XYZ file of C-alpha atoms in Angstrom:
347
model
C 8.550 239.040 273.083
C 6.822 237.786 269.939
C 10.007 237.728 267.906
C 11.920 236.034 270.722
C 9.309 233.255 270.766
C 9.631 232.838 266.999
C 13.416 232.847 267.277
C 13.435 230.152 269.967
C 11.065 227.968 267.959
C 13.236 228.509 264.871
C 16.380 227.490 266.773
C 14.825 224.392 268.375
C 12.445 223.479 265.506
C 9.673 222.448 267.937
C 8.883 223.582 271.470
C 5.950 223.134 273.807
C 4.583 225.610 276.335
C 6.650 224.228 279.203
C 9.993 224.439 277.385
C 9.272 227.916 276.049
C 8.235 229.115 279.482
C 11.474 227.933 281.086
C 13.626 229.468 278.341
C 11.823 232.820 278.481
C 11.721 232.825 282.270
C 15.477 232.293 282.449
C 16.097 235.209 280.089
C 13.714 237.501 281.986
C 15.373 236.693 285.307
C 18.779 237.366 283.797
C 17.916 240.866 282.617
C 19.416 243.672 284.665
C 16.177 245.612 285.068
C 13.099 245.867 287.233
C 10.890 244.437 284.504
C 9.677 240.977 283.547
C 7.380 239.618 280.875
C 3.730 240.385 281.517
C 0.636 238.286 280.890
C 0.198 239.616 277.380
C 3.814 238.898 276.498
C 5.002 242.467 277.029
C 7.375 243.755 279.684
C 5.752 244.731 282.947
C 7.086 245.769 286.361
C 8.784 242.802 287.992
C 6.134 242.293 290.660
C 3.603 241.258 287.997
C 5.724 238.466 286.523
C 4.173 236.032 284.035
C 2.800 232.522 284.209
C 2.595 229.473 282.021
C -1.143 229.931 281.524
C -0.605 233.450 280.151
C 2.106 232.180 277.818
C -0.157 229.350 276.644
C -2.875 231.850 275.698
C -0.315 234.008 273.918
C 0.915 231.005 271.925
C -2.658 230.284 270.897
C -2.987 233.842 269.579
C 0.248 233.520 267.613
C -1.009 230.213 266.204
C -4.345 231.706 265.192
C -2.443 234.517 263.447
C -0.347 231.837 261.651
C 2.972 232.978 263.094
C 3.177 229.603 264.817
C 1.901 226.216 263.756
C 0.296 224.272 266.601
C 0.367 220.508 266.179
C -1.462 218.074 268.418
C 0.322 215.216 270.146
C -2.543 212.776 269.799
C -0.748 209.876 271.471
C -0.499 211.737 274.784
C -3.275 211.818 277.384
C -5.269 215.031 277.617
C -5.409 216.878 280.887
C -3.948 219.648 283.016
C -1.030 222.024 282.666
C -2.642 224.294 280.078
C -2.025 221.929 277.183
C 1.682 221.572 277.964
C 1.998 217.910 276.945
C -0.643 218.000 274.224
C 0.809 220.256 271.540
C 4.065 221.254 269.921
C 4.714 224.588 268.242
C 6.647 225.027 265.024
C 6.983 228.062 262.801
C 3.855 229.253 260.991
C 3.734 230.557 257.438
C 3.584 234.237 258.482
C 6.829 233.890 260.426
C 8.879 233.287 257.259
C 9.501 236.955 256.274
C 10.033 237.945 259.929
C 12.659 235.270 260.617
C 14.285 235.789 257.216
C 14.685 239.533 257.774
C 16.107 239.163 261.285
C 18.497 236.288 260.474
C 19.515 237.259 256.950
C 18.339 233.948 255.486
C 16.180 233.486 252.401
C 12.409 233.468 252.863
C 12.171 230.273 250.824
C 14.599 228.554 253.203
C 12.289 229.324 256.135
C 9.277 228.172 254.118
C 11.043 224.869 253.428
C 11.502 224.400 257.179
C 7.816 225.112 257.746
C 6.844 222.557 255.090
C 9.194 219.967 256.612
C 7.602 220.520 260.031
C 4.342 218.892 258.955
C 5.110 215.559 260.556
C 3.299 212.847 262.480
C 2.847 212.790 266.229
C 5.546 210.155 266.825
C 8.182 212.360 265.203
C 6.943 215.346 267.204
C 7.509 213.426 270.425
C 11.047 212.618 269.296
C 11.692 216.246 268.300
C 10.404 217.509 271.654
C 12.661 215.059 273.500
C 15.643 216.522 271.636
C 14.425 220.068 272.355
C 14.007 219.215 276.042
C 17.590 217.935 276.219
C 18.909 221.035 274.469
C 16.869 223.476 276.556
C 17.986 221.813 279.797
C 21.622 221.956 278.687
C 21.310 225.609 277.610
C 19.789 226.598 280.945
C 22.491 224.684 282.841
C 25.220 226.532 280.923
C 23.482 229.881 281.428
C 23.252 229.234 285.175
C 26.911 228.188 285.518
C 28.217 231.694 286.155
C 30.532 231.577 283.156
C 32.030 228.194 284.023
C 30.349 226.505 281.052
C 29.505 227.563 277.528
C 27.557 225.754 274.854
C 29.865 226.414 271.913
C 27.597 224.982 269.243
C 24.506 222.894 268.665
C 23.870 221.392 265.232
C 20.953 219.355 263.912
C 19.736 218.350 260.480
C 20.715 216.598 257.286
C 24.193 218.135 257.299
C 25.246 215.743 260.065
C 24.465 212.621 258.060
C 27.504 210.509 257.244
C 28.674 206.905 257.144
C 31.602 204.687 258.053
C 32.869 201.488 256.457
C 34.264 198.728 258.620
C 34.089 195.170 259.817
C 30.870 193.773 261.260
C 30.578 191.083 263.938
C 30.764 188.350 261.288
C 34.052 189.630 259.895
C 32.561 191.036 256.713
C 32.847 194.594 255.453
C 29.749 196.722 255.873
C 28.732 200.343 255.389
C 27.218 201.731 258.589
C 25.149 204.923 258.851
C 26.184 207.759 261.163
C 23.034 209.860 261.541
C 23.040 211.614 264.931
C 20.045 213.534 266.212
C 22.359 216.395 267.186
C 26.006 217.351 267.616
C 27.053 219.779 270.351
C 30.162 221.132 272.008
C 30.737 222.360 275.561
C 33.567 224.539 276.814
C 34.492 224.028 280.464
C 36.545 226.808 282.001
C 40.128 225.727 282.776
C 39.472 222.270 281.281
C 38.881 222.692 277.551
C 36.266 221.595 275.039
C 34.274 218.383 274.635
C 32.172 217.280 271.650
C 29.177 214.938 271.776
C 26.897 213.250 269.286
C 23.364 212.857 270.668
C 21.134 209.862 270.006
C 17.619 210.164 271.417
C 16.119 206.683 271.621
C 12.371 206.276 272.125
C 12.383 202.492 272.193
C 10.931 202.101 268.699
C 14.116 200.737 267.101
C 15.197 197.129 267.783
C 18.523 196.644 269.539
C 19.461 193.874 267.115
C 17.299 193.337 264.052
C 17.092 189.968 262.341
C 16.149 191.781 259.158
C 18.000 194.390 257.142
C 16.527 197.383 258.951
C 17.927 200.131 261.212
C 18.866 198.974 264.712
C 21.017 199.993 267.671
C 23.730 197.570 266.564
C 24.291 199.461 263.305
C 24.451 202.763 265.189
C 27.097 201.412 267.564
C 29.219 199.951 264.766
C 28.859 203.158 262.784
C 30.241 205.375 265.538
C 33.012 202.910 266.422
C 34.296 202.852 262.844
C 33.687 206.588 262.445
C 36.054 207.308 265.309
C 38.580 204.646 264.322
C 38.797 205.921 260.739
C 39.212 209.543 261.802
C 36.719 210.539 259.127
C 35.084 213.029 261.485
C 38.285 215.096 261.539
C 37.832 215.785 257.835
C 34.276 217.026 258.329
C 34.074 218.915 261.621
C 36.224 221.887 262.596
C 36.197 224.211 265.564
C 36.238 227.866 264.600
C 38.430 230.054 266.808
C 38.550 233.779 267.470
C 41.893 235.627 267.357
C 42.034 235.414 271.174
C 41.950 231.613 270.986
C 38.364 231.184 272.189
C 36.204 228.692 270.235
C 33.470 230.498 268.315
C 31.463 227.642 266.830
C 31.482 224.665 264.505
C 32.415 224.603 260.833
C 31.149 221.654 258.779
C 33.190 220.770 255.713
C 30.722 220.214 252.869
C 31.544 217.908 249.931
C 31.923 220.867 247.557
C 34.228 222.867 249.857
C 37.847 223.491 248.921
C 39.956 221.507 251.392
C 43.006 223.652 250.682
C 41.151 226.739 251.906
C 40.288 224.938 255.138
C 43.847 223.768 255.706
C 45.176 227.294 255.211
C 42.692 228.864 257.621
C 44.512 229.345 260.920
C 41.217 229.885 262.746
C 39.866 226.406 261.908
C 41.043 223.276 263.697
C 39.614 219.748 263.314
C 37.879 218.391 266.391
C 40.109 216.001 268.310
C 37.507 213.460 269.340
C 33.952 212.859 270.451
C 31.712 210.794 272.687
C 28.245 209.490 271.869
C 25.504 210.165 274.422
C 22.398 208.001 274.181
C 19.212 208.828 276.056
C 17.341 205.540 276.446
C 14.085 204.657 278.252
C 14.451 202.687 281.469
C 15.596 203.076 285.056
C 19.027 204.265 286.159
C 20.142 203.995 289.776
C 23.069 205.623 291.571
C 24.778 202.265 292.030
C 25.077 201.829 288.226
C 22.195 199.355 288.374
C 19.927 199.715 285.354
C 16.691 198.129 284.236
C 14.337 198.291 281.287
C 15.436 199.109 277.756
C 18.670 200.783 278.850
C 19.693 197.472 280.431
C 18.904 195.653 277.174
C 21.051 198.088 275.192
C 24.005 197.919 277.598
C 23.913 194.123 277.834
C 24.091 193.821 274.038
C 27.551 195.429 273.704
C 29.574 192.256 274.506
C 27.814 190.452 271.644
C 28.980 193.034 269.096
C 32.570 191.832 269.233
C 35.959 192.391 270.842
C 36.404 195.780 272.443
C 32.730 196.684 272.628
C 32.233 195.503 276.219
C 35.031 197.771 277.457
C 34.391 200.814 275.281
C 33.968 204.248 276.838
C 32.876 205.881 273.594
C 29.188 205.487 274.448
C 27.484 207.131 277.424
C 23.919 206.170 278.308
C 21.293 207.687 280.572
C 17.504 207.884 280.834
C 15.144 210.834 280.198
C 14.241 210.899 283.897
C 17.884 211.436 284.924
C 17.719 215.152 284.063
C 14.972 217.681 284.649
C 14.398 221.116 283.150
C 13.118 222.236 286.558
C 16.649 221.501 287.800
C 18.909 222.130 284.779
C 22.126 221.319 286.658
C 20.967 217.697 286.782
C 22.061 217.203 283.171
C 25.653 217.992 284.204
C 25.745 215.446 287.009
C 27.238 211.954 287.017
C 24.238 210.431 285.278
C 25.963 208.734 282.336
C 26.880 205.049 282.379
C 29.223 203.348 279.888
C 29.419 199.703 278.775
C 32.804 199.551 280.520
C 32.069 198.104 283.997
C 35.293 199.583 285.393
C 34.328 203.138 284.478
C 32.471 205.234 287.081
C 29.395 207.237 286.191
C 30.352 210.035 283.806
C 29.565 213.756 283.610
C 29.422 215.955 280.508
C 31.790 218.450 282.117
C 34.477 216.183 283.600
């Protein structure tokens, strides 16, 4: 139990009590045995079960023992739910040798992650939003009865890239491509789909009058990234001998391209979509309001082709719910193209 908690936190970087509880609960229910996780984190006969309050107390003990690092979310109101919205858990210093031994990574690498996790509350909120999206998607795939599989999920500096292209004024500009995550889904009898994730918290202007990051630069970056085909030189699906995708291979600058080209089990990804989670209201009739409306209405001003693009899919955080993981697979994604119906990640 303790190692599984550390492993989940390591994989997601930050988790709160609620997300951990849902992930552990799903695993316990999926075990073919008459046992579940008990109040102290150990397996007990199924009739005992375990609750969020018991998990919260266990996380506190792991934090006090420095296996986890508990960080307060000071910009959230205090109250109820056993501290669920008030704290995020990252790896603690004592977890470094444990994770390193189990995963085969260097202890110093884990320590670097722990050092990088000392961030401000605003970043923690952003990181938890990403973790919530990932956890909901993982649970939805796990509950699909084999219909869906999350092939890969990547985060971090390795995704950072750029694209050069024309801006709305006709000049040449270098645009950043810095997604929050990159993931791939395999749908049985349909194939694979790849998505870049952008988690917007409303802190970045849609169009900035100054030379600072904005939504406009993100949109231009992805448009030129796809048009140039640069992503095909960086991202490759790995395949098993039976033809099943096994994960993602990222071509680093110091890699030998000839070795990649000669590897029959690596194939460049064929395309991608960009999913943006934006604050606001989304209705079944494609009517939107709030910030998501502001973002969608800005596309026609970016230039020709932007108003009809289907590269970008937008939804709101309230459109999916970890209590109902299948909601993230529904037709909850709207595109700037008014002729396109609501989209689903698995269609």
